[in-house]
Coordinates of C-alpha atoms in Angstrom, one line a residue:
Chain A
M104 CA -19.2 22.2 -10.5
V105 CA -16.6 20.8 -12.8
V106 CA -13.8 18.2 -12.7
Y107 CA -10.9 19.2 -15.0
N108 CA -8.1 16.6 -14.9
L109 CA -6.2 14.1 -12.7
Y110 CA -2.6 13.3 -12.2
I111 CA -1.2 10.3 -10.3
F112 CA 2.5 10.4 -9.2
H113 CA 4.7 7.7 -7.8
R114 CA 6.9 8.3 -4.8
N115 CA 9.9 8.6 -7.1
G116 CA 8.3 11.5 -9.0
Q117 CA 7.2 9.7 -12.1
C118 CA 3.8 10.5 -13.4
L119 CA 2.0 7.1 -13.5
F120 CA -1.2 8.3 -15.0
Y121 CA -2.8 11.4 -16.5
R122 CA -6.4 11.9 -17.6
E123 CA -8.4 14.9 -18.5
W124 CA -12.1 15.4 -18.8
L125 CA -12.4 19.1 -19.5
R126 CA -9.4 21.2 -20.2
R127 CA -10.0 24.1 -22.6
K128 CA -6.6 25.7 -22.4
Q129 CA -3.6 23.5 -23.3
T130 CA -0.1 24.4 -22.2
K131 CA 2.6 25.2 -24.7
M132 CA 5.0 22.8 -23.0
T133 CA 5.2 19.0 -23.7
Q134 CA 3.4 16.7 -21.4
E135 CA 6.6 15.4 -20.0
E136 CA 7.7 18.9 -19.0
E137 CA 4.3 19.5 -17.5
F138 CA 4.6 16.4 -15.3
K139 CA 8.0 17.4 -14.1
L140 CA 6.8 20.9 -13.3
M141 CA 3.8 19.6 -11.4
N142 CA 6.0 17.1 -9.4
G143 CA 8.5 19.8 -8.5
F144 CA 5.8 22.2 -7.6
I145 CA 4.1 19.7 -5.3
Y146 CA 7.4 18.8 -3.7
S147 CA 8.2 22.5 -3.0
V148 CA 4.7 23.3 -1.7
K149 CA 4.9 20.4 0.6
S150 CA 8.1 21.4 2.2
F151 CA 7.0 25.1 2.2
V152 CA 3.9 24.1 4.1
Q153 CA 5.8 22.0 6.5
R154 CA 8.4 24.6 7.3
L155 CA 6.1 27.5 7.7
S156 CA 3.3 25.8 9.7
P157 CA 3.0 27.5 13.2
T158 CA 1.7 24.2 14.7
D159 CA 2.3 20.5 14.1
L160 CA 0.8 19.4 10.8
K161 CA -1.5 16.5 10.6
D162 CA -2.5 16.2 7.0
G163 CA -0.1 18.7 5.5
F164 CA -0.8 20.3 2.1
L165 CA -4.5 19.7 1.1
S166 CA -5.4 22.1 -1.7
F167 CA -5.0 25.5 -3.2
K168 CA -7.3 27.9 -5.1
T169 CA -6.9 30.4 -7.8
N170 CA -9.6 32.7 -9.1
C171 CA -10.6 30.0 -11.6
Y172 CA -9.7 26.6 -10.4
K173 CA -8.9 24.5 -7.4
L174 CA -6.1 21.9 -7.1
N175 CA -6.9 19.1 -4.6
Y176 CA -4.1 17.0 -3.3
Y177 CA -4.0 13.6 -1.5
E178 CA -1.0 11.6 -0.6
T179 CA -1.0 8.1 0.7
P180 CA 1.5 6.9 3.3
T181 CA 3.1 4.9 0.5
G182 CA 3.9 8.1 -1.3
L183 CA 1.4 7.9 -4.1
K184 CA 0.2 11.4 -5.0
F185 CA -3.3 12.1 -6.4
I186 CA -3.9 15.5 -7.8
L187 CA -7.4 16.4 -9.0
N188 CA -8.1 19.8 -10.5
T189 CA -11.7 21.1 -10.1
D190 CA -13.5 24.3 -10.2
N191 CA -13.7 26.6 -7.2
N192 CA -17.0 25.5 -5.8
V193 CA -15.7 22.2 -4.6
S194 CA -15.3 21.8 -0.9
N195 CA -12.9 19.4 0.8
I196 CA -12.8 16.3 -1.3
R197 CA -10.2 14.3 0.6
D198 CA -12.6 11.5 1.2
I199 CA -13.4 11.3 -2.5
L200 CA -9.7 11.1 -3.3
H201 CA -9.1 8.4 -0.7
Q202 CA -12.0 6.5 -2.3
L203 CA -10.5 6.9 -5.7
Y204 CA -7.3 5.4 -4.3
S205 CA -8.9 2.6 -2.4
T206 CA -11.7 1.5 -4.7
I207 CA -10.2 2.2 -8.1
F208 CA -6.4 2.3 -7.9
V209 CA -5.9 -0.5 -5.4
N210 CA -8.5 -2.7 -7.0
Y211 CA -7.5 -2.4 -10.6
I212 CA -3.8 -1.6 -10.5
V213 CA -2.3 -2.9 -7.3
K214 CA -4.4 -6.1 -7.4
N215 CA -3.6 -6.7 -11.0
P216 CA -0.5 -8.9 -11.0
R217 CA 0.3 -7.7 -14.6
C218 CA 0.8 -4.1 -13.4
S219 CA 3.9 -3.3 -11.4
A220 CA 3.7 -0.4 -9.0
L221 CA 6.4 1.4 -11.0
D222 CA 4.8 1.1 -14.5
I223 CA 3.2 3.9 -16.2
I224 CA -0.5 3.1 -16.5
N225 CA -1.2 3.1 -20.3
N226 CA -4.3 2.5 -22.3
D227 CA -3.9 -1.3 -21.9
Q228 CA -5.4 -0.9 -18.5
E229 CA -8.9 -0.5 -19.9
I230 CA -10.7 -1.7 -16.8
F231 CA -8.9 0.9 -14.7
I232 CA -9.7 3.7 -17.0
E233 CA -13.3 2.6 -17.5
K234 CA -13.9 2.4 -13.7
L235 CA -12.1 5.7 -13.1
D236 CA -14.4 7.4 -15.6
E237 CA -17.4 5.8 -14.1
F238 CA -16.3 6.9 -10.6
I239 CA -15.6 10.5 -11.6
S240 CA -18.8 10.9 -13.7
N241 CA -20.9 9.6 -10.8
L242 CA -19.5 12.3 -8.5
S243 CA -22.0 15.0 -7.7
I244 CA -19.2 17.5 -8.4
F245 CA -18.9 16.2 -11.9
S246 CA -22.5 17.1 -12.9
Q247 CA -21.7 20.1 -14.9
T248 CA -18.4 19.1 -16.4
N249 CA -19.9 18.3 -19.8
K250 CA -22.6 21.0 -19.8
T251 CA -20.3 24.0 -19.5
Chain B
M87 CA -33.2 -26.5 2.4
S88 CA -32.9 -23.5 0.2
R89 CA -29.7 -22.4 -1.2
T90 CA -29.4 -19.2 0.9
N91 CA -29.7 -21.3 4.1
V92 CA -26.8 -23.6 3.2
K93 CA -24.7 -20.5 2.5
Q94 CA -25.4 -19.1 5.9
N95 CA -24.4 -22.2 7.7
I96 CA -20.8 -22.2 6.4
D97 CA -18.5 -19.9 8.3
T98 CA -16.9 -18.3 5.2
R99 CA -14.0 -16.8 7.1
R100 CA -13.0 -20.2 8.5
V101 CA -13.2 -21.8 5.1
T102 CA -11.0 -19.2 3.4
Q103 CA -8.5 -19.4 6.3
E104 CA -8.2 -23.2 5.9
L105 CA -7.9 -22.8 2.2
F106 CA -5.1 -20.3 2.7
T107 CA -3.3 -22.5 5.1
L108 CA -3.4 -25.5 2.8
T109 CA -2.5 -23.5 -0.3
Y110 CA 0.5 -22.1 1.5
G111 CA 1.5 -25.6 2.6
A112 CA 1.3 -26.9 -1.0
F113 CA 3.3 -24.0 -2.0
V114 CA 6.1 -24.6 0.5
A115 CA 6.1 -28.3 -0.4
Q116 CA 6.6 -27.4 -4.1
I117 CA 9.5 -25.0 -3.4
L118 CA 11.1 -27.7 -1.2
N119 CA 10.9 -30.0 -4.3
D120 CA 12.3 -27.4 -6.6
Y121 CA 15.4 -26.5 -4.5
E122 CA 18.0 -28.7 -3.0
H123 CA 19.1 -26.5 -0.1
V124 CA 16.8 -25.5 2.6
D125 CA 18.6 -22.2 2.9
E126 CA 17.6 -21.4 -0.7
V127 CA 14.0 -22.4 0.1
N128 CA 14.0 -19.9 3.0
K129 CA 15.4 -17.2 0.7
Q130 CA 12.7 -17.9 -1.9
L131 CA 9.9 -17.7 0.7
D132 CA 11.3 -14.4 1.9
K133 CA 11.4 -13.1 -1.6
I134 CA 7.8 -14.1 -2.4
G135 CA 6.7 -12.5 0.9
Y136 CA 8.5 -9.3 -0.1
N137 CA 6.7 -9.1 -3.4
I138 CA 3.4 -9.7 -1.6
G139 CA 4.1 -7.1 1.0
V140 CA 4.9 -4.4 -1.5
R141 CA 1.4 -4.7 -2.9
L142 CA -0.4 -5.6 0.3
I143 CA 0.5 -2.3 2.0
D144 CA -1.7 -0.4 -0.5
D145 CA -4.6 -2.7 0.2
F146 CA -4.0 -2.3 3.9
L147 CA -4.1 1.5 3.7
A148 CA -7.1 1.4 1.5
R149 CA -9.0 -0.7 4.1
N150 CA -7.8 1.4 7.0
P151 CA -8.2 5.0 6.0
T152 CA -7.3 6.3 9.5
V153 CA -3.8 4.9 9.4
G154 CA -1.4 7.6 8.4
R155 CA 2.4 7.7 8.5
C156 CA 3.7 6.5 11.8
H157 CA 5.7 8.9 13.9
D158 CA 7.8 6.4 15.8
F159 CA 8.6 2.7 15.7
R160 CA 6.3 1.9 18.7
E161 CA 3.4 3.2 16.7
T162 CA 4.5 1.1 13.8
A163 CA 4.6 -2.0 16.0
D164 CA 1.2 -1.3 17.2
V165 CA -0.4 -0.9 13.8
L166 CA 1.5 -4.0 12.5
A167 CA 0.3 -6.2 15.3
K168 CA -3.2 -4.9 16.0
Q169 CA -4.3 -4.0 12.5
G170 CA -2.0 -5.6 10.0
F171 CA -2.0 -9.2 11.5
K172 CA -5.6 -8.8 12.4
T173 CA -6.7 -7.9 8.9
Y174 CA -4.8 -10.6 7.0
L175 CA -4.2 -13.5 9.4
G176 CA -7.0 -12.9 12.0
I177 CA -4.6 -13.0 14.9
T178 CA -3.2 -10.2 17.2
P179 CA 0.3 -11.0 18.2
S180 CA 1.6 -9.5 21.4
I181 CA 4.4 -7.0 21.3
T182 CA 7.3 -7.6 23.8
N183 CA 11.0 -7.4 24.4
W184 CA 11.6 -3.9 23.3
S185 CA 15.3 -3.1 23.0
P186 CA 16.5 -0.2 25.2
G187 CA 16.8 2.1 22.1
S188 CA 13.2 1.3 21.0
D189 CA 14.5 0.1 17.6
E190 CA 13.7 -3.6 18.0
F191 CA 10.8 -5.6 19.2
S192 CA 9.3 -9.1 19.2
L193 CA 6.0 -10.3 18.1
L194 CA 4.7 -13.4 19.8
L195 CA 2.5 -15.3 17.4
D196 CA -0.1 -17.3 19.2
G197 CA -2.2 -19.6 17.0
N198 CA -0.5 -18.8 13.7
P199 CA -3.0 -19.9 11.0
L200 CA -0.2 -20.7 8.6
T201 CA 1.1 -23.6 10.6
E202 CA -2.2 -25.1 11.6
F203 CA -1.8 -28.6 10.1
V204 CA 2.0 -28.6 10.0
E205 CA 4.8 -30.6 11.4
L206 CA 8.4 -30.3 10.4
P207 CA 10.1 -33.6 9.5
D208 CA 13.4 -34.5 11.2
G209 CA 16.7 -34.0 9.4
P210 CA 17.4 -31.0 7.1
G211 CA 13.7 -30.1 7.3
Q212 CA 14.4 -28.7 10.8
K213 CA 16.3 -25.8 9.2
L214 CA 13.3 -24.7 7.2
S215 CA 11.9 -21.4 8.3
Y216 CA 8.3 -22.3 7.4
N217 CA 6.8 -18.9 8.2
Q218 CA 9.5 -17.0 6.4
M219 CA 7.0 -15.5 4.0
I220 CA 5.6 -13.4 6.8
C221 CA 9.1 -11.8 7.3
G222 CA 9.3 -10.9 3.7
A223 CA 5.8 -9.4 3.7
I224 CA 6.6 -7.2 6.7
R225 CA 9.8 -6.1 5.1
G226 CA 8.2 -5.3 1.8
A227 CA 5.2 -3.5 3.3
L228 CA 7.3 -1.3 5.6
E229 CA 9.7 -0.5 2.8
M230 CA 6.9 1.1 1.0
V231 CA 6.2 3.5 3.9
Q232 CA 9.9 4.4 4.0
L233 CA 11.0 2.1 6.8
E234 CA 13.9 -0.3 6.3
V235 CA 13.6 -3.2 8.7
E236 CA 15.1 -6.6 9.3
C237 CA 12.8 -9.4 10.2
R238 CA 13.6 -12.9 11.5
F239 CA 12.2 -15.8 13.5
V240 CA 14.1 -16.4 16.7
Q241 CA 11.7 -19.0 18.2
D242 CA 9.4 -21.4 16.4
Q243 CA 6.8 -23.7 17.8
L244 CA 7.3 -26.0 14.8
K245 CA 10.9 -26.5 16.1
G246 CA 9.9 -27.3 19.6
D247 CA 10.1 -23.9 21.1
N248 CA 7.3 -22.8 23.5
T249 CA 6.2 -19.9 21.4
T250 CA 6.8 -18.4 17.9
E251 CA 8.7 -15.2 18.2
L252 CA 9.3 -12.8 15.3
R253 CA 12.0 -10.2 15.8
V254 CA 11.6 -6.9 13.9
K255 CA 14.6 -4.5 13.8
F256 CA 14.5 -1.0 12.6
L257 CA 17.4 -0.2 10.3
K258 CA 16.9 3.2 8.8
K259 CA 14.3 5.6 7.4
L260 CA 14.3 5.9 3.7
E261 CA 14.1 9.4 2.3
D262 CA 11.7 10.9 -0.2
A263 CA 13.2 11.1 -3.7
L264 CA 14.0 14.6 -4.7
P265 CA 12.8 15.9 -8.0
I266 CA 15.6 16.1 -10.6
G267 CA 17.6 19.4 -10.4
E268 CA 16.8 20.2 -6.7
D269 CA 19.0 20.0 -3.7

């Protein structure tokens, strides 16, 4: 199983953070365009899912799959959006994404007074990136990311 | 006695709570020195609370993974009193005095740890809203979950009232930001 890349979006639609571990095919657009496209897509899917649901939604949009990858989505009540792309064999990883938020994001960004919640997380946040990499590489679903 | 034994004898929660109370007291005293008008002091305490609340909400949600978005204001009041206050101040205020439209309620703070060793001096000191930081924190935290509220103390034990009453009023629901170029 493989972890490809991670996006973190703020409530206002700005991409706060992007990291990739394995991404063989790069897009032709700029990164900025890609973030906008992703944010717009998530927004649309969310409202689509809400409107077409035959019963009351509890968690809303969780993930989607294509024939070669799976996009996992987690949104906090504060509107932070975590998007993790993995391969298809990954089951529901909502807990993992919540853990990513509570142990990594909250501990190393929210509790760091030098980071404002609106700032883009850049390479100065070494601890955050280090802990994130450690967290992701310790996941059982990560085991084959580097082998394939 | 070995070191581990000493450690076990101290109630850590109690120690941190007293430290918090005294730190907050030192802090209010400093602001009172820095500003001439008590109104300005209240404003500053509120602002500091707001900045704390904006961050605290993420910590709160991380610790309480079962809390999702609230569907109505009554649920919000419940989470605020039973989980929010419990987590950070170790007390559970009671919720009373609902307005007929369910958009306003009161929290009765019994045994507020912030005011444990506090007495307000006579004179202009009586206008000080000592707990104002709590108001700011609630406002900041709820704003992050798309709720705009107004928060104020209507009764205060420090000012001779029988109880400390915090009034929370729902103003409006903030909407999700639309991506650029969409309606």
